[in-house]
Coordinates of C-alpha atoms in Angstrom, one line a residue:
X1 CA -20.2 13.2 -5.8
X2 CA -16.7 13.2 -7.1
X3 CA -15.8 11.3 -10.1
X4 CA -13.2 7.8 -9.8
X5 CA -12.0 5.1 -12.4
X6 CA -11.9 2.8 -9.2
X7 CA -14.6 1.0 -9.5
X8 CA -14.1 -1.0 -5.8
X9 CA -11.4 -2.7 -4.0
X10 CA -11.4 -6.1 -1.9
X11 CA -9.2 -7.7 0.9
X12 CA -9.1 -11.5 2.1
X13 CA -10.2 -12.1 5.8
X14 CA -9.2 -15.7 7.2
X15 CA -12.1 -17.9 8.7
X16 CA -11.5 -17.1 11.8
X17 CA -11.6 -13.3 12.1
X18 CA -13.8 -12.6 9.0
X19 CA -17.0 -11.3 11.2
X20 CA -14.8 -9.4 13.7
X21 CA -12.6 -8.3 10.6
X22 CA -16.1 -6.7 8.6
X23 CA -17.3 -5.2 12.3
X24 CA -14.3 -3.8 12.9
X25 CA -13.8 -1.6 9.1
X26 CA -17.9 -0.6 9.6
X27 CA -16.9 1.0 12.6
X28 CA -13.3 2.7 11.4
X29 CA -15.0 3.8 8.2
X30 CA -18.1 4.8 9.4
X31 CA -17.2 8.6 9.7
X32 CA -16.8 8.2 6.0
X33 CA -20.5 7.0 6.0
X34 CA -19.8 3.5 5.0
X35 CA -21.8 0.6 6.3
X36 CA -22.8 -2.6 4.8
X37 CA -24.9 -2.6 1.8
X38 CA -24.5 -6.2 0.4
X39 CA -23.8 -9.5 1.8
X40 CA -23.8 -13.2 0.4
X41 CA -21.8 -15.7 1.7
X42 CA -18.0 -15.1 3.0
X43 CA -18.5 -11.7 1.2
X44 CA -19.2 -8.3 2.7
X45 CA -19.6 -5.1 0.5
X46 CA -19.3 -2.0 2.2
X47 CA -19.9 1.3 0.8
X48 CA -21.1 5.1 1.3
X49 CA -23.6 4.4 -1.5
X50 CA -22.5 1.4 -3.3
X51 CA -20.8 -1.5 -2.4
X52 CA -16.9 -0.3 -3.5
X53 CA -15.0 -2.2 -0.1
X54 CA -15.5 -5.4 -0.4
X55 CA -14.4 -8.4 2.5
X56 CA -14.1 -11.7 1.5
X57 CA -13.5 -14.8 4.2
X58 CA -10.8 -16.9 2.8
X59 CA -9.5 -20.6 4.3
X60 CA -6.3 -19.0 5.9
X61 CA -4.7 -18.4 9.1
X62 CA -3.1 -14.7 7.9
X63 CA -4.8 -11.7 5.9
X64 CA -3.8 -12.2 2.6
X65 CA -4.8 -10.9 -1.1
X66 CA -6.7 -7.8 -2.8
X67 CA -8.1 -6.8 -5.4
X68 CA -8.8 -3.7 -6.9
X69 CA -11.0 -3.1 -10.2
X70 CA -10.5 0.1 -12.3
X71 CA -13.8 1.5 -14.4
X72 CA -12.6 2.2 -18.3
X73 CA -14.4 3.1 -21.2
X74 CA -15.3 0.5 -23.9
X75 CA -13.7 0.4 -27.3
X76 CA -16.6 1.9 -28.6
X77 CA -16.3 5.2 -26.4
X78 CA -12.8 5.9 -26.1
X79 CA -10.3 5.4 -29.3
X80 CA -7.1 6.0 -27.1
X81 CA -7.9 2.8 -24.7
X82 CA -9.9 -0.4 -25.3
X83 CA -10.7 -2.9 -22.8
X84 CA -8.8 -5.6 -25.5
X85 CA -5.6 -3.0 -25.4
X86 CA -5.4 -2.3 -21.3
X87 CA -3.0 -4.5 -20.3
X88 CA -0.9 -4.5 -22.6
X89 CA -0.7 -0.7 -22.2
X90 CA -0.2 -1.0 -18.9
X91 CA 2.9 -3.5 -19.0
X92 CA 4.4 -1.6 -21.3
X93 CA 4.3 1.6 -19.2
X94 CA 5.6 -0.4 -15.7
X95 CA 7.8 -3.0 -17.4
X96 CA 9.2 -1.7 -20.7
X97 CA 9.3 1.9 -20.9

């Protein structure tokens, strides 16, 4: 299995369409061998293995919102990046430099 710092991903589904909306990305990703794994209420995850596509049902009349979640090595682990130090990092690389 190939190695990732995403961790999962997740998209907004209004009311309306969420069931349709999970159906139809378990059929268009099923050649990739996803299918549901996990389910609670107004939230689907979908995944090959593990739940990394998640579909929540949202109060709205248009798709909107995601989320994605990187995997990073603790403080302890990794000297170069800390989960305290992340962000700023990272607004300094897109906003500064």
């Amino acid at each position: 299995m190939m190695s990732s710092n995403i961790d999962h991903l997740g998209i907004t589904a209004p009311d309306g369409h969420f069931e349709s909306l999970v159906e139809w990305y378990k059929k268009a990703l099923s050649p990739l061998g996803y299918k549901e794994i996990m389910r609670f209420p107004g939230m689907v995850g979908l995944g090959s293995e593990i739940p990394d596509f998640w579909i929540t049902q949202k109060e709205t009349h248009i798709p909107s919102g995601f989320h994605f979640a990187f995997t990073a090595p603790s403080m302890v682990t990794s000297p170069r990046l800390s989960s305290y130090d992340f962000p700023f990092k990272f607004l300094g690389y897109i906003f500064i430099d």
